Amino acid sequence: MRALVIVGHGSHLNEDSSLPVYEHAGRIRETGEFDEVVECFWKEEPSMRHVLDTVESEEVYVVPAFISEGYFTQQVIPRELGLRGPVSRKGMKTVRYAGPLGNFEGMPDVILERTDDLMRAREVSGRTALVLLGHGTDLNKNSGGVVYLNAGRIRERGIYDLVEVGFLDQTPEIGRVVDGVEAENVILIPLFIAEGWHTRETIPEDLGLTGGVTVRDEKTIYYGAPVGTHPSMANLIAARARETMMEQHLV
Amino acid sequence: MSEARSRRPEFENVAAGSREAFAAWVDGAPDGRVFGQVITRPAKPFGYSLRHTDDARAAGLRVSEDPRAAREIAKLTEGGDYRPLKSSPNLRRGWEIRVADARGLVTAMNYLYPAGVVHWYLNREGRLDLTSFRENAARQSGIYKRVQRLSDEGVQGAVLACCEDAVCLKKTLWDIDEDTPLEVDRGEGEIPCPEPCSIFVSFARRVRLFEREKDVDGLSPSEREDLSALIEAAATGEVGFAREAEFEQPLNERRMRYRRLTLVPKLRRNG
Ligand code: SF4
């Protein structure tokens, strides 16, 4: 039997954080690709510490619902799940640990689906810029890298006049990027896993957004939902798991 | 304490074993078994029924045949507040879940009390691995690392405030460390708690911050802050409590329970 374990951050304060994990798990369950699909969290139950005891399958695929490689994917998750590398043996289980979602090759497609959903049936004229918004952080230098990586991959496809990146906690700061970008239309997509305080409050506030569409100066800003809540993220999670099936190396 | 227990055999499928054992336990009690705030019974002609214990005999419940409906039920309290700790005694009422088999039963239970069934099973067999507070703290990193410095007395106080049956229905089985047992009432229910949970660690961090404060004129700054907040709130005629795991807010229930243990005796003494 085969199990997929999706690891989310979770929250002590609200349901926003775990919701996409539950929704993607539900979608993957329906495909029947895995005998079991189980959710677990850092801040919610079941905890990573105990989730494997609830799994009956011998073949276990662990996919972190995180955008970038860093503190959680490299330290917290392996430690809490008791993993020793990409493939670990735990009793009768073989546990394969996949990388985060953001640097996976399928990620640009999910971002573009998100922008398509946002722009569907809208008439735009003039230049259009796609701006990818990342958290960026002091703790984790890769968190910015994954935003640049996706911007580069989308830029190569030549769909938009411009593809830029901006951050909340590092430079280039998102407000400046949006103000400075030379395009009449700005599509702003947060590279976040879930809705939360930032996507609902700090970002709209800092950028003076009045909703999904904000017309300001000579610009129209289209603000999308975080990429992690898009339904096609479920396919990405399953594909991430599938990719680790190639890993033969037992640690 | 973990040494005293036999280690679990490495190659047993405990998830499958616990499912069978749990179903057999429920099958053995036509009147139902109570697990946390849930009563579960064999339902005719086959399968199981799950309800809130207070609804054991209620009519007109909202019935679902999907075991995963349990997730939505477990998510919010009656009043619509988010439930970060599923073993809090604030499960809402008004529902019934009917499942076809043992698999459905355990799926529903795992949303109501995550990992509860497998822990129940391992504990019954005397094979549940326990992790002491000190072992758990040693693993913490980032903002939680400071719980490593929490005193034994601080751990006791945190457990009394955070883990008693009034706020968490699990039986607290872990100790401070191998040689230092918790001196608390560990709880009555069926669901064991083998290791400090993330809510507890977050609360322990708060208590550690309290420990580091210095009293000025007999009270610490945060004690003053809490007393002021309490008086101001009560003076409006309605005390609005902070969310269950919002330990940074003065009017949090667990924080207030900790104050009852530590601040009230201090005030009485000073008076
Ligand atoms: S650590 Fe305390 S609050 Fe957390 S589950 Fe265990 S008994 Fe409950």
Coordinates of C-alpha atoms and ligand atoms in Angstrom, one line a residue:
Chain A
M1 CA 0.0 0.0 0.0
R2 CA 1.0 3.6 -0.8
A3 CA 0.4 6.6 1.4
L4 CA 0.9 10.3 0.7
V5 CA 1.6 12.4 3.8
I6 CA 1.2 16.2 3.2
V7 CA 2.9 18.3 5.8
G8 CA 1.5 21.8 6.4
H9 CA 2.6 24.6 8.8
G10 CA -0.8 24.9 10.4
S11 CA -1.8 27.6 12.9
H12 CA -2.8 28.0 16.5
L13 CA -5.0 30.9 15.7
N14 CA -7.0 30.2 12.6
E15 CA -8.0 27.7 9.9
D16 CA -6.5 29.6 7.0
S17 CA -3.1 27.8 7.1
S18 CA -4.3 24.2 7.1
L19 CA -7.3 24.7 4.7
P20 CA -5.4 24.3 1.4
V21 CA -3.6 21.2 2.8
Y22 CA -7.0 19.6 3.6
E23 CA -8.4 20.6 0.2
H24 CA -5.5 19.3 -1.8
A25 CA -5.5 16.1 0.2
G26 CA -9.2 15.7 -0.7
R27 CA -8.5 16.2 -4.4
I28 CA -5.6 13.7 -4.4
R29 CA -7.7 11.2 -2.5
E30 CA -10.3 11.3 -5.2
T31 CA -7.8 10.4 -7.9
G32 CA -7.2 7.1 -6.2
E33 CA -3.5 7.2 -6.9
F34 CA -2.6 6.6 -3.2
D35 CA -4.3 4.1 -0.8
E36 CA -4.0 6.7 2.0
V37 CA -3.7 10.5 1.9
V38 CA -3.0 11.9 5.3
E39 CA -2.5 15.5 6.5
C40 CA -0.2 16.5 9.3
F41 CA 1.1 19.8 10.7
W42 CA 3.7 21.6 12.7
K43 CA 1.2 23.7 14.7
E44 CA -1.9 21.5 14.4
E45 CA -2.9 17.9 15.0
P46 CA -2.0 15.4 14.0
S47 CA 1.6 16.4 14.6
M48 CA 4.4 15.2 12.5
R49 CA 5.6 13.3 15.5
H50 CA 2.7 11.0 15.5
V51 CA 1.3 10.9 12.0
L52 CA 3.3 8.0 10.8
D53 CA 1.7 5.8 13.5
T54 CA -1.7 6.4 11.9
V55 CA -0.5 5.3 8.4
E56 CA -1.0 1.7 7.4
S57 CA 0.9 1.7 4.2
E58 CA 4.5 0.5 3.9
E59 CA 5.4 2.9 1.1
V60 CA 5.1 6.4 2.4
Y61 CA 5.6 9.7 0.4
V62 CA 6.1 12.8 2.4
V63 CA 5.5 16.1 0.6
P64 CA 5.9 19.4 2.4
A65 CA 3.3 22.0 1.5
F66 CA 6.0 24.7 1.6
I67 CA 7.2 27.0 -1.2
S68 CA 10.8 27.2 -0.4
E69 CA 13.7 25.1 0.9
G70 CA 14.7 26.3 4.3
Y71 CA 14.3 26.0 8.1
F72 CA 11.1 24.0 7.9
T73 CA 11.9 21.7 5.0
Q74 CA 15.5 21.1 6.1
Q75 CA 15.4 21.1 9.9
V76 CA 11.9 20.9 11.4
I77 CA 10.2 18.4 9.2
P78 CA 13.0 15.7 9.0
R79 CA 13.6 16.1 12.7
E80 CA 9.9 15.8 13.7
L81 CA 9.2 12.9 11.4
G82 CA 12.5 11.2 12.3
L83 CA 13.8 11.1 8.7
R84 CA 17.4 10.6 7.9
G85 CA 17.5 11.6 4.3
P86 CA 15.5 11.4 1.0
V87 CA 14.7 7.8 1.8
S88 CA 14.4 6.5 5.4
R89 CA 13.5 3.1 6.7
K90 CA 11.1 3.3 9.7
G91 CA 10.1 -0.1 11.0
M92 CA 8.2 -1.7 8.1
K93 CA 7.8 1.6 6.3
T94 CA 10.0 3.1 3.6
V95 CA 9.5 6.9 3.8
R96 CA 10.5 9.0 0.9
Y97 CA 10.8 12.7 1.5
A98 CA 10.2 15.1 -1.3
G99 CA 11.5 18.6 -1.7
P100 CA 9.4 21.7 -1.3
L101 CA 6.9 22.8 -4.0
G102 CA 8.3 26.1 -5.2
N103 CA 11.4 24.9 -7.0
F104 CA 9.6 22.1 -8.7
E105 CA 9.4 22.4 -12.5
G106 CA 5.6 22.3 -12.5
M107 CA 5.3 25.4 -10.3
P108 CA 5.3 28.0 -13.2
D109 CA 2.2 26.3 -14.6
V110 CA 0.3 26.6 -11.4
I111 CA 1.3 30.3 -11.2
L112 CA 0.1 30.8 -14.8
E113 CA -3.2 29.0 -14.1
R114 CA -3.7 31.4 -11.2
T115 CA -3.1 34.4 -13.4
D116 CA -5.4 33.0 -16.1
D117 CA -8.2 32.6 -13.5
L118 CA -7.6 36.1 -12.4
M119 CA -7.6 37.7 -15.8
R120 CA -10.2 35.5 -17.5
A121 CA -12.8 37.6 -19.3
R122 CA -10.9 40.9 -18.6
E123 CA -10.0 43.2 -21.4
V124 CA -6.6 44.8 -20.9
S125 CA -4.8 47.2 -23.1
G126 CA -1.2 48.4 -22.9
R127 CA 1.8 46.6 -21.3
T128 CA 1.2 43.9 -18.7
A129 CA 3.6 42.9 -16.0
L130 CA 3.5 39.9 -13.8
V131 CA 4.9 40.5 -10.4
L132 CA 5.6 37.5 -8.1
L133 CA 5.5 38.4 -4.5
G134 CA 7.5 36.4 -2.0
H135 CA 7.8 36.7 1.8
G136 CA 11.6 36.8 1.9
T137 CA 13.2 36.4 5.2
D138 CA 16.2 36.8 7.4
L139 CA 16.0 33.1 8.5
N140 CA 16.1 31.6 5.1
K141 CA 18.1 32.8 2.1
N142 CA 16.4 30.4 -0.3
S143 CA 13.1 31.9 0.2
G144 CA 13.9 34.7 -2.2
G145 CA 15.7 32.4 -4.6
V146 CA 12.6 30.4 -5.4
V147 CA 10.7 33.5 -6.4
Y148 CA 13.5 34.5 -8.8
L149 CA 13.6 31.0 -10.1
N150 CA 9.9 31.0 -11.0
A151 CA 10.1 34.5 -12.4
G152 CA 12.9 33.4 -14.7
R153 CA 11.1 30.3 -15.9
I154 CA 7.9 32.3 -16.7
R155 CA 9.9 35.1 -18.3
E156 CA 11.4 32.6 -20.7
R157 CA 7.9 31.7 -22.0
G158 CA 7.4 35.3 -23.2
I159 CA 3.8 35.6 -22.2
Y160 CA 4.1 38.9 -20.4
D161 CA 5.9 42.1 -21.3
L162 CA 7.6 42.0 -17.9
V163 CA 8.0 39.6 -15.1
E164 CA 9.3 41.1 -11.8
V165 CA 9.7 40.0 -8.2
G166 CA 9.1 41.8 -5.0
F167 CA 9.2 40.9 -1.3
L168 CA 7.7 41.8 2.1
D169 CA 10.9 41.3 4.2
Q170 CA 13.7 41.9 1.8
T171 CA 14.7 44.0 -1.2
P172 CA 13.4 44.7 -3.7
E173 CA 10.5 45.8 -1.6
I174 CA 7.1 45.0 -3.2
G175 CA 5.7 48.5 -2.9
R176 CA 8.6 50.0 -4.9
V177 CA 8.4 47.3 -7.5
V178 CA 4.7 47.8 -8.1
D179 CA 5.1 51.6 -8.3
G180 CA 8.2 51.4 -10.5
V181 CA 7.2 48.8 -13.0
E182 CA 6.7 50.2 -16.5
A183 CA 3.4 48.7 -17.4
E184 CA -0.2 49.8 -17.4
N185 CA -1.4 46.4 -16.0
V186 CA 0.2 44.8 -13.0
I187 CA -0.8 41.2 -12.1
L188 CA 0.3 40.6 -8.5
I189 CA 0.5 36.9 -7.4
P190 CA 1.7 36.0 -3.9
L191 CA 3.9 32.9 -3.8
F192 CA 2.4 31.8 -0.6
I193 CA 0.9 28.5 0.4
A194 CA -2.2 29.9 2.2
E195 CA -4.3 32.9 2.8
G196 CA -3.4 34.7 6.0
W197 CA -2.6 37.9 7.7
H198 CA -0.2 39.0 5.0
T199 CA -2.3 38.2 2.0
R200 CA -5.5 39.6 3.6
E201 CA -4.2 42.6 5.5
T202 CA -0.6 43.7 5.3
I203 CA -0.2 43.4 1.5
P204 CA -3.4 45.2 0.5
E205 CA -2.8 47.8 3.2
D206 CA 0.9 48.5 2.2
L207 CA 0.1 48.7 -1.5
G208 CA -3.2 50.6 -1.1
L209 CA -5.2 47.9 -2.8
T210 CA -9.0 48.3 -2.7
G211 CA -9.8 44.7 -3.7
G212 CA -9.1 42.4 -6.6
V213 CA -8.7 45.2 -9.0
T214 CA -7.3 48.6 -8.0
V215 CA -6.9 51.5 -10.5
R216 CA -4.2 53.9 -9.3
D217 CA -2.2 56.6 -11.1
E218 CA -1.8 55.2 -14.6
K219 CA -1.9 51.6 -13.4
T220 CA -4.4 48.8 -12.9
I221 CA -3.3 46.4 -10.3
Y222 CA -4.9 42.9 -10.4
Y223 CA -4.3 41.1 -7.1
G224 CA -4.5 37.3 -7.1
A225 CA -5.1 34.8 -4.4
P226 CA -2.0 32.9 -3.2
V227 CA -0.7 30.4 -5.6
G228 CA -0.8 27.6 -2.9
T229 CA -4.6 27.6 -2.7
H230 CA -5.1 27.0 -6.5
P231 CA -6.7 23.6 -7.1
S232 CA -4.0 22.5 -9.5
M233 CA -1.5 22.6 -6.6
A234 CA -2.9 19.2 -5.8
N235 CA -1.4 17.8 -9.0
L236 CA 1.9 19.4 -8.2
I237 CA 1.9 17.7 -4.8
A238 CA 1.1 14.3 -6.3
A239 CA 3.8 14.9 -9.0
R240 CA 6.3 15.8 -6.3
A241 CA 5.6 12.5 -4.6
R242 CA 5.8 10.6 -7.8
E243 CA 9.2 12.1 -8.6
T244 CA 10.7 10.6 -5.4
M245 CA 9.7 7.1 -6.5
M246 CA 12.9 7.3 -8.6
E247 CA 15.0 7.7 -5.4
Q248 CA 16.5 4.3 -4.7
H249 CA 19.2 5.4 -2.2
L250 CA 18.4 4.2 1.3
V251 CA 20.0 6.1 4.1
Chain B
M1 CA 9.6 6.2 32.4
S2 CA 9.8 4.9 28.8
E3 CA 12.4 2.3 29.9
A4 CA 9.8 0.6 32.2
R5 CA 7.7 -0.1 29.1
S6 CA 8.5 -2.7 26.6
R7 CA 9.4 -1.1 23.2
R8 CA 7.0 -1.7 20.5
P9 CA 7.9 -4.3 18.0
E10 CA 9.5 -2.6 15.0
F11 CA 7.6 -4.5 12.4
E12 CA 4.1 -4.3 13.6
N13 CA 1.5 -2.4 11.6
V14 CA 0.2 -0.4 14.6
A15 CA -2.3 1.6 12.5
A16 CA -4.0 -1.6 11.3
G17 CA -3.7 -3.2 14.8
S18 CA -5.3 -0.2 16.5
R19 CA -8.1 0.0 14.0
E20 CA -9.1 -3.6 14.7
A21 CA -8.6 -3.3 18.5
F22 CA -10.7 -0.1 18.6
A23 CA -13.5 -1.5 16.6
A24 CA -13.6 -4.6 18.8
W25 CA -13.7 -2.4 21.9
V26 CA -16.7 -0.5 20.5
D27 CA -18.3 -3.8 19.4
G28 CA -18.1 -5.0 22.9
A29 CA -20.3 -2.3 24.3
P30 CA -23.8 -2.0 22.6
D31 CA -24.5 1.0 24.8
G32 CA -21.5 2.8 23.5
R33 CA -18.0 3.8 24.4
V34 CA -16.9 7.3 25.3
F35 CA -13.8 8.7 23.7
G36 CA -13.1 12.3 24.6
Q37 CA -16.5 14.0 24.1
V38 CA -17.6 11.4 21.5
I39 CA -19.8 8.4 22.2
T40 CA -19.5 5.7 19.6
R41 CA -21.7 2.6 19.2
P42 CA -22.3 -0.3 16.9
A43 CA -25.2 0.7 14.6
K44 CA -27.7 -1.7 13.1
P45 CA -27.6 -3.4 10.7
F46 CA -23.8 -2.8 10.4
G47 CA -21.4 0.0 11.0
Y48 CA -21.0 2.6 13.7
S49 CA -22.6 5.7 14.9
L50 CA -20.7 8.7 16.5
R51 CA -22.2 11.6 18.4
H52 CA -21.4 14.1 21.0
T53 CA -21.8 12.5 24.4
D54 CA -24.4 15.1 25.4
D55 CA -26.4 14.1 22.3
A56 CA -26.3 10.4 23.1
R57 CA -30.1 10.3 23.2
A58 CA -30.9 13.4 21.2
A59 CA -33.3 13.4 18.2
G60 CA -33.1 15.6 15.2
L61 CA -29.3 15.6 14.8
R62 CA -27.7 16.5 11.5
V63 CA -26.6 13.1 10.1
S64 CA -23.7 12.5 7.8
E65 CA -22.5 9.3 6.3
D66 CA -19.1 10.7 5.4
P67 CA -16.5 10.0 8.0
R68 CA -14.5 13.0 6.8
A69 CA -17.4 15.3 7.8
A70 CA -15.7 14.9 11.2
R71 CA -13.1 17.4 10.2
E72 CA -15.6 20.3 9.8
I73 CA -17.3 19.3 13.1
A74 CA -14.0 19.4 14.9
K75 CA -12.9 22.7 13.5
L76 CA -15.0 25.2 15.3
T77 CA -16.7 25.5 18.6
E78 CA -20.4 26.0 19.1
G79 CA -19.7 29.8 19.1
G80 CA -17.7 29.6 15.9
D81 CA -14.2 29.9 17.4
Y82 CA -11.3 28.0 15.9
R83 CA -10.2 24.9 17.9
P84 CA -6.5 24.6 17.7
L85 CA -6.5 21.7 20.3
K86 CA -8.9 18.9 19.4
S87 CA -8.8 17.5 22.9
S88 CA -10.2 20.7 24.4
P89 CA -13.6 20.0 26.0
N90 CA -15.4 22.3 23.5
L91 CA -16.5 19.9 20.8
R92 CA -19.7 21.2 19.3
R93 CA -23.0 19.3 19.4
G94 CA -25.9 18.6 17.0
W95 CA -24.4 16.1 14.7
E96 CA -24.2 12.4 14.1
I97 CA -21.8 10.5 11.8
R98 CA -22.8 7.0 10.6
V99 CA -20.0 5.0 9.1
A100 CA -20.1 1.6 7.4
D101 CA -17.1 0.0 8.9
A102 CA -14.0 0.1 11.2
R103 CA -12.1 2.1 8.6
G104 CA -14.7 4.8 8.6
L105 CA -14.8 4.8 12.4
V106 CA -11.1 5.4 12.7
T107 CA -11.1 8.0 9.9
A108 CA -13.7 10.0 11.7
M109 CA -12.0 9.5 15.1
N110 CA -8.7 10.7 13.6
Y111 CA -10.3 14.0 12.7
L112 CA -12.1 14.4 16.0
Y113 CA -9.0 13.2 18.1
P114 CA -6.0 13.1 15.8
A115 CA -3.8 10.0 16.5
G116 CA -6.1 9.3 19.5
V117 CA -7.0 5.7 18.4
V118 CA -3.4 4.6 17.9
H119 CA -2.2 6.1 21.1
W120 CA -5.2 4.5 23.0
Y121 CA -4.2 1.2 21.5
L122 CA -0.5 1.4 22.2
N123 CA -1.1 2.6 25.7
R124 CA -3.5 -0.3 26.4
E125 CA -0.9 -2.7 25.3
G126 CA 1.7 -0.9 27.5
R127 CA 3.7 0.0 24.4
L128 CA 3.2 3.7 24.0
D129 CA 6.5 5.6 23.7
L130 CA 6.5 8.6 26.1
T131 CA 8.6 11.7 25.6
S132 CA 9.4 13.7 28.6
F133 CA 9.2 17.5 28.7
R134 CA 13.0 17.8 28.8
E135 CA 13.5 15.4 25.8
N136 CA 10.9 17.4 23.9
A137 CA 12.4 20.7 24.8
A138 CA 15.9 19.6 23.8
R139 CA 14.5 19.1 20.3
Q140 CA 13.1 22.6 20.0
S141 CA 14.7 25.3 17.9
G142 CA 14.0 28.8 16.8
I143 CA 11.6 30.8 19.0
Y144 CA 10.8 27.7 21.1
K145 CA 14.4 27.0 22.1
R146 CA 13.9 29.0 25.3
V147 CA 11.6 26.4 26.8
Q148 CA 14.7 24.5 27.6
R149 CA 15.3 26.9 30.5
L150 CA 11.8 26.5 32.0
S151 CA 12.2 25.5 35.6
D152 CA 10.7 22.2 36.9
E153 CA 8.2 24.3 38.9
G154 CA 7.4 26.3 35.7
V155 CA 6.6 23.0 33.9
Q156 CA 4.3 21.9 36.8
G157 CA 2.5 25.2 36.7
A158 CA 2.2 25.1 32.9
V159 CA 0.7 21.6 33.0
L160 CA -1.8 22.6 35.7
A161 CA -2.8 25.6 33.6
C162 CA -2.7 23.9 30.2
C163 CA -3.4 20.2 30.5
E164 CA -6.0 19.6 33.2
D165 CA -9.3 18.0 32.2
A166 CA -11.0 21.4 32.4
V167 CA -9.0 22.5 29.4
C168 CA -7.7 19.3 27.8
L169 CA -9.3 15.8 27.9
K170 CA -6.2 13.9 27.3
K171 CA -4.4 11.9 30.1
T172 CA -1.1 13.6 30.5
L173 CA 1.3 10.6 30.6
W174 CA 4.6 12.3 30.1
D175 CA 6.9 13.6 33.0
I176 CA 9.3 16.4 33.4
D177 CA 12.2 14.0 32.9
E178 CA 13.0 10.4 33.8
D179 CA 13.5 11.2 37.5
T180 CA 11.0 14.0 37.9
P181 CA 7.4 13.0 37.6
L182 CA 4.6 15.5 37.1
E183 CA 2.7 16.0 40.3
V184 CA -0.7 16.6 38.7
D185 CA -4.0 14.8 38.2
R186 CA -3.3 13.2 34.9
G187 CA -6.9 13.1 33.8
E188 CA -9.7 10.6 33.5
G189 CA -10.4 10.0 29.8
E190 CA -9.4 7.3 27.4
I191 CA -7.0 9.4 25.2
P192 CA -3.4 9.4 26.3
C193 CA -1.0 12.3 25.7
P194 CA 2.4 10.8 25.2
E195 CA 4.4 14.0 24.6
P196 CA 3.9 17.8 25.1
C197 CA 1.9 19.1 22.2
S198 CA 2.6 22.2 20.2
I199 CA 0.0 24.2 22.1
F200 CA 1.8 23.2 25.4
V201 CA 5.2 24.1 24.0
S202 CA 3.9 27.5 23.0
F203 CA 2.3 28.0 26.4
A204 CA 5.5 26.8 28.1
R205 CA 7.4 29.5 26.2
R206 CA 5.0 32.1 27.6
V207 CA 5.5 30.8 31.1
R208 CA 9.3 30.9 30.7
L209 CA 9.0 34.5 29.7
F210 CA 7.0 35.1 32.9
E211 CA 9.7 33.4 34.9
R212 CA 12.3 35.8 33.6
E213 CA 10.5 38.9 34.7
K214 CA 11.5 40.8 37.9
D215 CA 8.9 41.9 40.4
V216 CA 8.7 45.6 41.0
D217 CA 6.8 46.5 44.2
G218 CA 5.7 42.9 44.5
L219 CA 4.3 42.4 41.0
S220 CA 5.8 41.6 37.6
P221 CA 5.1 43.8 34.6
S222 CA 3.0 41.2 32.9
E223 CA 1.0 40.5 36.1
R224 CA 0.2 44.2 36.2
E225 CA -0.8 44.1 32.6
D226 CA -3.1 41.2 33.1
L227 CA -4.7 42.7 36.2
S228 CA -5.3 46.0 34.4
A229 CA -6.8 44.3 31.4
L230 CA -9.0 42.2 33.5
I231 CA -10.4 45.1 35.5
E232 CA -10.9 47.2 32.4
A233 CA -12.7 44.4 30.6
A234 CA -14.9 43.5 33.6
A235 CA -15.8 47.2 34.1
T236 CA -17.5 47.1 30.7
G237 CA -19.7 44.3 32.0
E238 CA -18.4 41.8 29.5
V239 CA -15.1 40.0 29.6
G240 CA -14.1 39.0 26.1
F241 CA -11.6 36.2 26.2
A242 CA -8.6 35.9 23.9
R243 CA -8.5 33.0 21.5
E244 CA -7.6 29.6 23.0
A245 CA -4.0 29.6 22.0
E246 CA -3.4 33.4 22.0
F247 CA -1.1 33.3 25.0
E248 CA 0.3 36.7 24.4
Q249 CA -3.0 38.3 25.3
P250 CA -3.9 38.9 28.9
L251 CA -7.4 37.5 28.9
N252 CA -6.5 34.0 27.7
E253 CA -8.0 31.2 29.7
R254 CA -4.8 29.2 30.2
R255 CA -2.9 32.3 31.0
M256 CA -5.5 33.2 33.6
R257 CA -5.4 29.7 35.0
Y258 CA -1.7 30.1 35.4
R259 CA -2.3 33.4 37.2
R260 CA -4.7 31.7 39.5
L261 CA -1.9 29.4 40.5
T262 CA 0.9 31.9 40.9
L263 CA -0.6 35.4 41.2
V264 CA -3.6 34.8 43.4
P265 CA -1.6 33.3 46.3
K266 CA 0.9 36.2 45.9
L267 CA -1.9 38.8 46.2
R268 CA -3.5 37.0 49.2
R269 CA -0.1 36.8 50.9
N270 CA 0.6 40.5 50.3
G271 CA -2.8 41.5 51.5
Ligands
SF4_1 S1 0.4 18.5 26.3 FE1 -1.3 19.0 27.6 S2 -2.6 20.3 26.4 FE2 -1.3 19.2 25.0 S3 -2.5 17.4 24.4 FE3 -1.2 16.8 26.1 S4 -2.4 17.1 27.9 FE4 -3.4 18.2 26.3

